[in-house]
PDB file of C-alpha atoms in Angstrom:
ATOM      1  CA  GLY A   1      17.396  -4.880  -0.150  1.00 64.00           C
ATOM      2  CA  ALA A   2      13.962  -4.645   1.523  1.00 82.00           C
ATOM      3  CA  VAL A   3      12.390  -7.610  -0.234  1.00 90.00           C
ATOM      4  CA  VAL A   4       9.074  -8.985   0.956  1.00 94.00           C
ATOM      5  CA  SER A   5       7.633 -12.227  -0.340  1.00 96.00           C
ATOM      6  CA  GLN A   6       4.161 -13.709  -0.120  1.00 97.00           C
ATOM      7  CA  HIS A   7       2.952 -17.236  -0.571  1.00 97.00           C
ATOM      8  CA  PRO A   8       0.878 -18.345  -2.321  1.00 97.00           C
ATOM      9  CA  SER A   9       0.594 -15.812  -5.119  1.00 96.00           C
ATOM     10  CA  TRP A  10      -2.903 -17.007  -5.890  1.00 96.00           C
ATOM     11  CA  VAL A  11      -5.344 -19.462  -4.373  1.00 97.00           C
ATOM     12  CA  ILE A  12      -8.772 -20.774  -5.278  1.00 97.00           C
ATOM     13  CA  CYS A  13     -10.816 -22.432  -2.560  1.00 96.00           C
ATOM     14  CA  LYS A  14     -14.317 -23.623  -1.831  1.00 96.00           C
ATOM     15  CA  SER A  15     -16.662 -21.643   0.356  1.00 97.00           C
ATOM     16  CA  GLY A  16     -16.299 -22.583   4.013  1.00 96.00           C
ATOM     17  CA  THR A  17     -12.657 -23.574   3.877  1.00 96.00           C
ATOM     18  CA  SER A  18      -9.736 -21.746   5.490  1.00 97.00           C
ATOM     19  CA  VAL A  19      -6.787 -20.269   3.652  1.00 97.00           C
ATOM     20  CA  LYS A  20      -3.412 -19.297   5.077  1.00 97.00           C
ATOM     21  CA  ILE A  21      -1.243 -16.630   3.472  1.00 97.00           C
ATOM     22  CA  GLU A  22       2.399 -16.162   4.441  1.00 97.00           C
ATOM     23  CA  CYS A  23       4.348 -12.916   4.367  1.00 96.00           C
ATOM     24  CA  ARG A  24       8.119 -12.965   4.759  1.00 95.00           C
ATOM     25  CA  SER A  25      10.730 -10.236   4.922  1.00 92.00           C
ATOM     26  CA  LEU A  26      13.706 -11.781   3.163  1.00 92.00           C
ATOM     27  CA  ASP A  27      16.596  -9.463   3.914  1.00 87.00           C
ATOM     28  CA  PHE A  28      15.585  -7.465   6.957  1.00 86.00           C
ATOM     29  CA  GLN A  29      13.868  -7.944  10.268  1.00 87.00           C
ATOM     30  CA  ALA A  30      10.353  -6.587  10.321  1.00 86.00           C
ATOM     31  CA  THR A  31       9.114  -5.625  13.736  1.00 82.00           C
ATOM     32  CA  THR A  32       5.849  -4.537  12.189  1.00 89.00           C
ATOM     33  CA  MET A  33       3.904  -6.035   9.341  1.00 92.00           C
ATOM     34  CA  PHE A  34       0.678  -4.803   7.852  1.00 93.00           C
ATOM     35  CA  TRP A  35      -2.083  -6.594   5.996  1.00 96.00           C
ATOM     36  CA  TYR A  36      -4.078  -4.819   3.330  1.00 95.00           C
ATOM     37  CA  ARG A  37      -6.948  -5.860   1.094  1.00 96.00           C
ATOM     38  CA  GLN A  38      -7.759  -4.467  -2.329  1.00 95.00           C
ATOM     39  CA  PHE A  39     -10.997  -5.074  -4.186  1.00 93.00           C
ATOM     40  CA  PRO A  40     -11.167  -4.494  -7.963  1.00 88.00           C
ATOM     41  CA  LYS A  41     -10.818  -0.829  -8.930  1.00 84.00           C
ATOM     42  CA  GLN A  42     -10.521   0.155  -5.278  1.00 88.00           C
ATOM     43  CA  SER A  43      -7.557   1.337  -3.278  1.00 87.00           C
ATOM     44  CA  LEU A  44      -5.738  -0.601  -0.609  1.00 91.00           C
ATOM     45  CA  MET A  45      -7.496  -0.787   2.722  1.00 92.00           C
ATOM     46  CA  LEU A  46      -5.571  -1.535   5.879  1.00 92.00           C
ATOM     47  CA  MET A  47      -6.937  -4.590   7.652  1.00 94.00           C
ATOM     48  CA  ALA A  48      -4.577  -4.990  10.581  1.00 93.00           C
ATOM     49  CA  THR A  49      -1.198  -4.155  12.037  1.00 91.00           C
ATOM     50  CA  SER A  50       0.912  -7.011  13.302  1.00 89.00           C
ATOM     51  CA  ASN A  51       3.791  -6.678  15.761  1.00 85.00           C
ATOM     52  CA  GLU A  52       6.144  -9.546  16.424  1.00 82.00           C
ATOM     53  CA  GLY A  53       5.204 -11.411  19.566  1.00 80.00           C
ATOM     54  CA  SER A  54       1.999  -9.540  20.285  1.00 83.00           C
ATOM     55  CA  LYS A  55      -1.608  -9.544  19.205  1.00 86.00           C
ATOM     56  CA  ALA A  56      -2.537  -7.848  15.977  1.00 90.00           C
ATOM     57  CA  THR A  57      -4.446  -4.575  15.955  1.00 91.00           C
ATOM     58  CA  TYR A  58      -7.429  -4.720  13.643  1.00 93.00           C
ATOM     59  CA  GLU A  59      -9.029  -1.818  11.821  1.00 91.00           C
ATOM     60  CA  GLN A  60     -12.640  -0.980  12.435  1.00 89.00           C
ATOM     61  CA  GLY A  61     -14.946  -3.330  10.581  1.00 91.00           C
ATOM     62  CA  VAL A  62     -12.410  -6.145  10.187  1.00 93.00           C
ATOM     63  CA  GLU A  63     -13.420  -9.307  12.039  1.00 93.00           C
ATOM     64  CA  LYS A  64     -10.495 -10.541  14.094  1.00 92.00           C
ATOM     65  CA  ASP A  65     -12.008 -14.007  14.479  1.00 94.00           C
ATOM     66  CA  LYS A  66     -12.313 -14.357  10.724  1.00 96.00           C
ATOM     67  CA  PHE A  67      -8.925 -12.958   9.769  1.00 96.00           C
ATOM     68  CA  LEU A  68      -6.407 -14.565  12.090  1.00 95.00           C
ATOM     69  CA  ILE A  69      -2.987 -12.974  12.123  1.00 94.00           C
ATOM     70  CA  ASN A  70       0.139 -14.480  13.627  1.00 90.00           C
ATOM     71  CA  HIS A  71       3.506 -12.728  13.727  1.00 88.00           C
ATOM     72  CA  ALA A  72       5.645 -15.390  15.333  1.00 82.00           C
ATOM     73  CA  SER A  73       9.050 -14.145  14.202  1.00 89.00           C
ATOM     74  CA  LEU A  74      10.713 -10.996  12.912  1.00 88.00           C
ATOM     75  CA  THR A  75      10.556 -12.303   9.357  1.00 91.00           C
ATOM     76  CA  LEU A  76       7.194 -14.048   9.137  1.00 93.00           C
ATOM     77  CA  SER A  77       3.574 -13.052   9.520  1.00 94.00           C
ATOM     78  CA  THR A  78       0.609 -15.163   8.473  1.00 95.00           C
ATOM     79  CA  LEU A  79      -2.969 -14.270   7.681  1.00 97.00           C
ATOM     80  CA  THR A  80      -5.568 -17.024   7.860  1.00 97.00           C
ATOM     81  CA  VAL A  81      -8.949 -16.390   6.313  1.00 97.00           C
ATOM     82  CA  THR A  82     -11.268 -18.725   8.193  1.00 96.00           C
ATOM     83  CA  SER A  83     -14.497 -20.074   6.719  1.00 96.00           C
ATOM     84  CA  ALA A  84     -13.932 -18.103   3.533  1.00 96.00           C
ATOM     85  CA  HIS A  85     -16.909 -16.940   1.503  1.00 96.00           C
ATOM     86  CA  PRO A  86     -17.136 -15.466  -2.002  1.00 96.00           C
ATOM     87  CA  GLU A  87     -17.226 -11.920  -0.602  1.00 95.00           C
ATOM     88  CA  ASP A  88     -13.747 -12.532   0.829  1.00 96.00           C
ATOM     89  CA  SER A  89     -12.388 -12.872  -2.700  1.00 97.00           C
ATOM     90  CA  SER A  90      -9.835 -10.098  -3.016  1.00 96.00           C
ATOM     91  CA  PHE A  91      -6.183  -9.202  -3.466  1.00 97.00           C
ATOM     92  CA  TYR A  92      -4.416  -9.493  -0.116  1.00 98.00           C
ATOM     93  CA  ILE A  93      -1.150  -7.620   0.219  1.00 97.00           C
ATOM     94  CA  CYS A  94       1.230  -7.522   3.137  1.00 96.00           C
ATOM     95  CA  SER A  95       3.886  -4.958   3.873  1.00 94.00           C
ATOM     96  CA  ALA A  96       6.774  -4.873   6.285  1.00 91.00           C
ATOM     97  CA  ARG A  97       8.575  -2.133   8.130  1.00 86.00           C
ATOM     98  CA  GLY A  98      11.970  -2.627   9.681  1.00 73.00           C
ATOM     99  CA  ASP A  99      13.157  -1.286  12.995  1.00 60.00           C
ATOM    100  CA  SER A 100      16.485   0.154  11.884  1.00 53.00           C
ATOM    101  CA  SER A 101      15.164   3.031   9.854  1.00 52.00           C
ATOM    102  CA  ASN A 102      14.028   6.435  11.019  1.00 51.00           C
ATOM    103  CA  THR A 103      11.312   6.431   8.398  1.00 61.00           C
ATOM    104  CA  ASP A 104       7.875   4.900   8.155  1.00 70.00           C
ATOM    105  CA  THR A 105       8.630   3.287   4.807  1.00 81.00           C
ATOM    106  CA  GLN A 106       6.746   0.094   4.161  1.00 86.00           C
ATOM    107  CA  TYR A 107       7.815  -2.463   1.598  1.00 89.00           C
ATOM    108  CA  PHE A 108       5.056  -4.438  -0.035  1.00 93.00           C
ATOM    109  CA  GLY A 109       4.892  -8.082  -0.929  1.00 95.00           C
ATOM    110  CA  PRO A 110       3.682  -9.141  -4.379  1.00 96.00           C
ATOM    111  CA  GLY A 111       0.186  -9.921  -3.109  1.00 97.00           C
ATOM    112  CA  THR A 112      -2.027 -12.996  -2.951  1.00 97.00           C
ATOM    113  CA  ARG A 113      -5.125 -13.198  -5.095  1.00 97.00           C
ATOM    114  CA  LEU A 114      -7.831 -15.174  -3.289  1.00 97.00           C
ATOM    115  CA  THR A 115     -10.846 -16.510  -5.135  1.00 97.00           C
ATOM    116  CA  VAL A 116     -13.546 -18.218  -3.103  1.00 97.00           C
ATOM    117  CA  LEU A 117     -15.996 -20.293  -5.122  1.00 96.00           C
TER     118      LEU A 117
ATOM    119  CA  GLN B   1     -12.689   9.927   9.035  1.00 66.00           C
ATOM    120  CA  LYS B   2      -9.120  10.707   8.085  1.00 70.00           C
ATOM    121  CA  GLU B   3      -8.786  10.594   4.316  1.00 88.00           C
ATOM    122  CA  VAL B   4      -6.421  10.921   1.426  1.00 93.00           C
ATOM    123  CA  GLU B   5      -7.981  12.277  -1.752  1.00 94.00           C
ATOM    124  CA  GLN B   6      -6.825  11.911  -5.332  1.00 95.00           C
ATOM    125  CA  ASN B   7      -8.398  12.564  -8.699  1.00 90.00           C
ATOM    126  CA  SER B   8      -9.014   9.116 -10.176  1.00 88.00           C
ATOM    127  CA  GLY B   9      -8.369  10.269 -13.742  1.00 88.00           C
ATOM    128  CA  PRO B  10      -7.520   8.965 -16.197  1.00 94.00           C
ATOM    129  CA  LEU B  11      -4.834  11.570 -16.686  1.00 96.00           C
ATOM    130  CA  SER B  12      -3.490  11.444 -20.215  1.00 97.00           C
ATOM    131  CA  VAL B  13      -0.058  12.960 -20.926  1.00 97.00           C
ATOM    132  CA  PRO B  14       2.001  12.875 -24.130  1.00 97.00           C
ATOM    133  CA  GLU B  15       5.286  11.032 -24.056  1.00 97.00           C
ATOM    134  CA  GLY B  16       8.140  13.310 -23.028  1.00 97.00           C
ATOM    135  CA  ALA B  17       5.903  15.781 -21.194  1.00 97.00           C
ATOM    136  CA  ILE B  18       5.614  16.379 -17.464  1.00 97.00           C
ATOM    137  CA  ALA B  19       2.919  14.461 -15.616  1.00 97.00           C
ATOM    138  CA  SER B  20       1.578  16.168 -12.504  1.00 97.00           C
ATOM    139  CA  LEU B  21      -0.252  14.125  -9.895  1.00 97.00           C
ATOM    140  CA  ASN B  22      -1.947  15.686  -6.908  1.00 96.00           C
ATOM    141  CA  CYS B  23      -3.143  14.545  -3.508  1.00 96.00           C
ATOM    142  CA  THR B  24      -4.732  16.169  -0.470  1.00 96.00           C
ATOM    143  CA  TYR B  25      -5.075  14.780   3.019  1.00 94.00           C
ATOM    144  CA  SER B  26      -7.392  15.588   5.882  1.00 91.00           C
ATOM    145  CA  ASP B  27      -5.284  14.661   8.911  1.00 86.00           C
ATOM    146  CA  ARG B  28      -3.263  17.753   9.746  1.00 87.00           C
ATOM    147  CA  GLY B  29      -1.107  15.655  12.066  1.00 84.00           C
ATOM    148  CA  SER B  30       0.148  13.348   9.298  1.00 85.00           C
ATOM    149  CA  GLN B  31       3.931  13.348   9.135  1.00 84.00           C
ATOM    150  CA  SER B  32       4.932  10.888   6.435  1.00 89.00           C
ATOM    151  CA  PHE B  33       3.827  10.791   2.841  1.00 93.00           C
ATOM    152  CA  PHE B  34       4.483   8.319   0.086  1.00 94.00           C
ATOM    153  CA  TRP B  35       3.893   7.843  -3.590  1.00 96.00           C
ATOM    154  CA  TYR B  36       3.470   4.310  -4.874  1.00 95.00           C
ATOM    155  CA  ARG B  37       3.067   3.070  -8.421  1.00 96.00           C
ATOM    156  CA  GLN B  38       0.794   0.121  -9.053  1.00 95.00           C
ATOM    157  CA  TYR B  39       0.514  -1.745 -12.308  1.00 95.00           C
ATOM    158  CA  SER B  40      -2.676  -3.666 -12.959  1.00 91.00           C
ATOM    159  CA  GLY B  41      -2.770  -6.895 -10.970  1.00 90.00           C
ATOM    160  CA  LYS B  42       0.447  -6.114  -9.113  1.00 93.00           C
ATOM    161  CA  SER B  43       1.233  -4.815  -5.658  1.00 93.00           C
ATOM    162  CA  PRO B  44       2.359  -1.213  -5.058  1.00 93.00           C
ATOM    163  CA  GLU B  45       5.933  -0.223  -5.685  1.00 92.00           C
ATOM    164  CA  LEU B  46       7.439   2.625  -3.664  1.00 91.00           C
ATOM    165  CA  ILE B  47       8.492   5.604  -5.771  1.00 94.00           C
ATOM    166  CA  MET B  48       9.215   8.268  -3.191  1.00 93.00           C
ATOM    167  CA  SER B  49       8.725   9.275   0.396  1.00 92.00           C
ATOM    168  CA  ILE B  50       8.625  12.835   1.689  1.00 94.00           C
ATOM    169  CA  TYR B  51       8.506  14.150   5.220  1.00 92.00           C
ATOM    170  CA  SER B  52       9.375  17.856   5.087  1.00 92.00           C
ATOM    171  CA  ASN B  53       7.838  20.827   3.329  1.00 95.00           C
ATOM    172  CA  GLY B  54       9.337  21.554  -0.051  1.00 96.00           C
ATOM    173  CA  ASP B  55      10.594  19.507  -2.949  1.00 96.00           C
ATOM    174  CA  LYS B  56      12.396  16.197  -3.064  1.00 96.00           C
ATOM    175  CA  GLU B  57      13.900  15.004  -6.324  1.00 97.00           C
ATOM    176  CA  ASP B  58      14.902  11.503  -7.368  1.00 95.00           C
ATOM    177  CA  GLY B  59      15.764  11.045 -11.007  1.00 96.00           C
ATOM    178  CA  ARG B  60      12.741  11.938 -13.131  1.00 97.00           C
ATOM    179  CA  PHE B  61      10.497  12.161 -10.085  1.00 98.00           C
ATOM    180  CA  THR B  62       9.906  15.169  -7.825  1.00 98.00           C
ATOM    181  CA  ALA B  63       7.656  15.028  -4.792  1.00 97.00           C
ATOM    182  CA  GLN B  64       6.334  18.245  -3.297  1.00 97.00           C
ATOM    183  CA  LEU B  65       4.830  18.660   0.161  1.00 97.00           C
ATOM    184  CA  ASN B  66       2.940  21.633   1.572  1.00 96.00           C
ATOM    185  CA  LYS B  67       1.753  20.848   5.065  1.00 94.00           C
ATOM    186  CA  ALA B  68      -0.016  24.186   5.497  1.00 94.00           C
ATOM    187  CA  SER B  69      -2.216  23.379   2.497  1.00 94.00           C
ATOM    188  CA  GLN B  70      -2.254  19.637   3.282  1.00 95.00           C
ATOM    189  CA  TYR B  71      -1.158  18.942  -0.251  1.00 95.00           C
ATOM    190  CA  VAL B  72       1.267  16.483  -1.792  1.00 97.00           C
ATOM    191  CA  SER B  73       2.180  16.216  -5.437  1.00 97.00           C
ATOM    192  CA  LEU B  74       4.326  14.095  -7.715  1.00 98.00           C
ATOM    193  CA  LEU B  75       5.892  15.348 -10.922  1.00 98.00           C
ATOM    194  CA  ILE B  76       7.194  12.930 -13.517  1.00 98.00           C
ATOM    195  CA  ARG B  77       9.512  14.522 -16.058  1.00 98.00           C
ATOM    196  CA  ASP B  78      10.153  13.125 -19.527  1.00 97.00           C
ATOM    197  CA  SER B  79       7.178  10.789 -19.184  1.00 97.00           C
ATOM    198  CA  GLN B  80       7.585   7.356 -20.746  1.00 97.00           C
ATOM    199  CA  PRO B  81       4.912   4.855 -21.818  1.00 96.00           C
ATOM    200  CA  SER B  82       6.224   2.558 -19.063  1.00 96.00           C
ATOM    201  CA  ASP B  83       5.115   5.187 -16.543  1.00 97.00           C
ATOM    202  CA  SER B  84       1.502   4.357 -17.401  1.00 97.00           C
ATOM    203  CA  ALA B  85       0.061   2.954 -14.172  1.00 97.00           C
ATOM    204  CA  THR B  86      -2.051   3.901 -11.187  1.00 96.00           C
ATOM    205  CA  TYR B  87      -0.264   6.190  -8.751  1.00 97.00           C
ATOM    206  CA  LEU B  88      -1.237   5.898  -5.120  1.00 96.00           C
ATOM    207  CA  CYS B  89      -0.697   8.644  -2.592  1.00 96.00           C
ATOM    208  CA  ALA B  90      -0.422   7.444   0.995  1.00 94.00           C
ATOM    209  CA  ALA B  91       0.014   9.021   4.402  1.00 92.00           C
ATOM    210  CA  THR B  92       0.552   7.815   7.892  1.00 86.00           C
ATOM    211  CA  LEU B  93      -2.075   9.049  10.306  1.00 71.00           C
ATOM    212  CA  SER B  94      -1.006  11.208  13.215  1.00 63.00           C
ATOM    213  CA  GLY B  95       0.365   9.065  15.970  1.00 54.00           C
ATOM    214  CA  GLY B  96       2.959   7.688  13.530  1.00 47.00           C
ATOM    215  CA  GLY B  97       4.970   4.764  14.803  1.00 48.00           C
ATOM    216  CA  ALA B  98       3.483   1.484  13.767  1.00 50.00           C
ATOM    217  CA  ASP B  99       0.358   2.881  12.109  1.00 70.00           C
ATOM    218  CA  GLY B 100      -0.496   1.573   8.704  1.00 79.00           C
ATOM    219  CA  LEU B 101      -0.838   3.713   5.632  1.00 86.00           C
ATOM    220  CA  THR B 102      -3.986   5.445   4.503  1.00 89.00           C
ATOM    221  CA  PHE B 103      -4.161   5.313   0.735  1.00 92.00           C
ATOM    222  CA  GLY B 104      -5.929   7.483  -1.755  1.00 93.00           C
ATOM    223  CA  LYS B 105      -7.914   5.750  -4.472  1.00 92.00           C
ATOM    224  CA  GLY B 106      -5.169   6.386  -6.968  1.00 94.00           C
ATOM    225  CA  THR B 107      -4.792   8.334 -10.192  1.00 96.00           C
ATOM    226  CA  HIS B 108      -4.701   6.352 -13.409  1.00 96.00           C
ATOM    227  CA  LEU B 109      -1.957   7.835 -15.590  1.00 97.00           C
ATOM    228  CA  ILE B 110      -1.741   7.147 -19.302  1.00 97.00           C
ATOM    229  CA  ILE B 111       1.352   8.210 -21.238  1.00 97.00           C
ATOM    230  CA  GLN B 112       0.526   8.484 -24.909  1.00 95.00           C
ATOM    231  CA  PRO B 113       3.350   7.480 -27.288  1.00 92.00           C
TER     232      PRO B 113
END
């Protein structure tokens, strides 16, 4: 149980284009999903917290107009990187937390590697 | 700035020995702590969670939490070459609930055959 998928697993795009990444919880309902970013040899940094049916909460320094997050259902959250630039190239990882557990355990998706040319 | 600190390593341990990984955190109000394993190019995989002071054992892994010292550790017994990875310590900031995780930079563990 507690499987989270991401699509696509990798994407290469031209500078200035937009890229959408999907995060799905496959066998549980995720009231909260999180988006992280990891640059090479760095740790994961939380970008935003997404609750189903409400606006995402962004961490300090993360541009909400550049990283659009939609959490339209209890099993799907999307991250859209708008007008991507080479500095946005990174490993984007989502995680999901269900509402039936008493713990804060987050289950991570396999990640999406974005390369902006 | 609420932080989670880890020694980046690399930590080299002979196969079959005990690997000891350490982590400290600055937010005294943190309630939940996690150890994740991350192989190169992959996303983190949950190893253990711990919420109360003391030890928690799961197979070859033992997590230890000392809230007074703001210290979390992970012991890996009978280390195997497949345990070679980066181990990430994570904590939820005080306020819990839907907060995301704050990660340490990870300790790179190498198990020598």
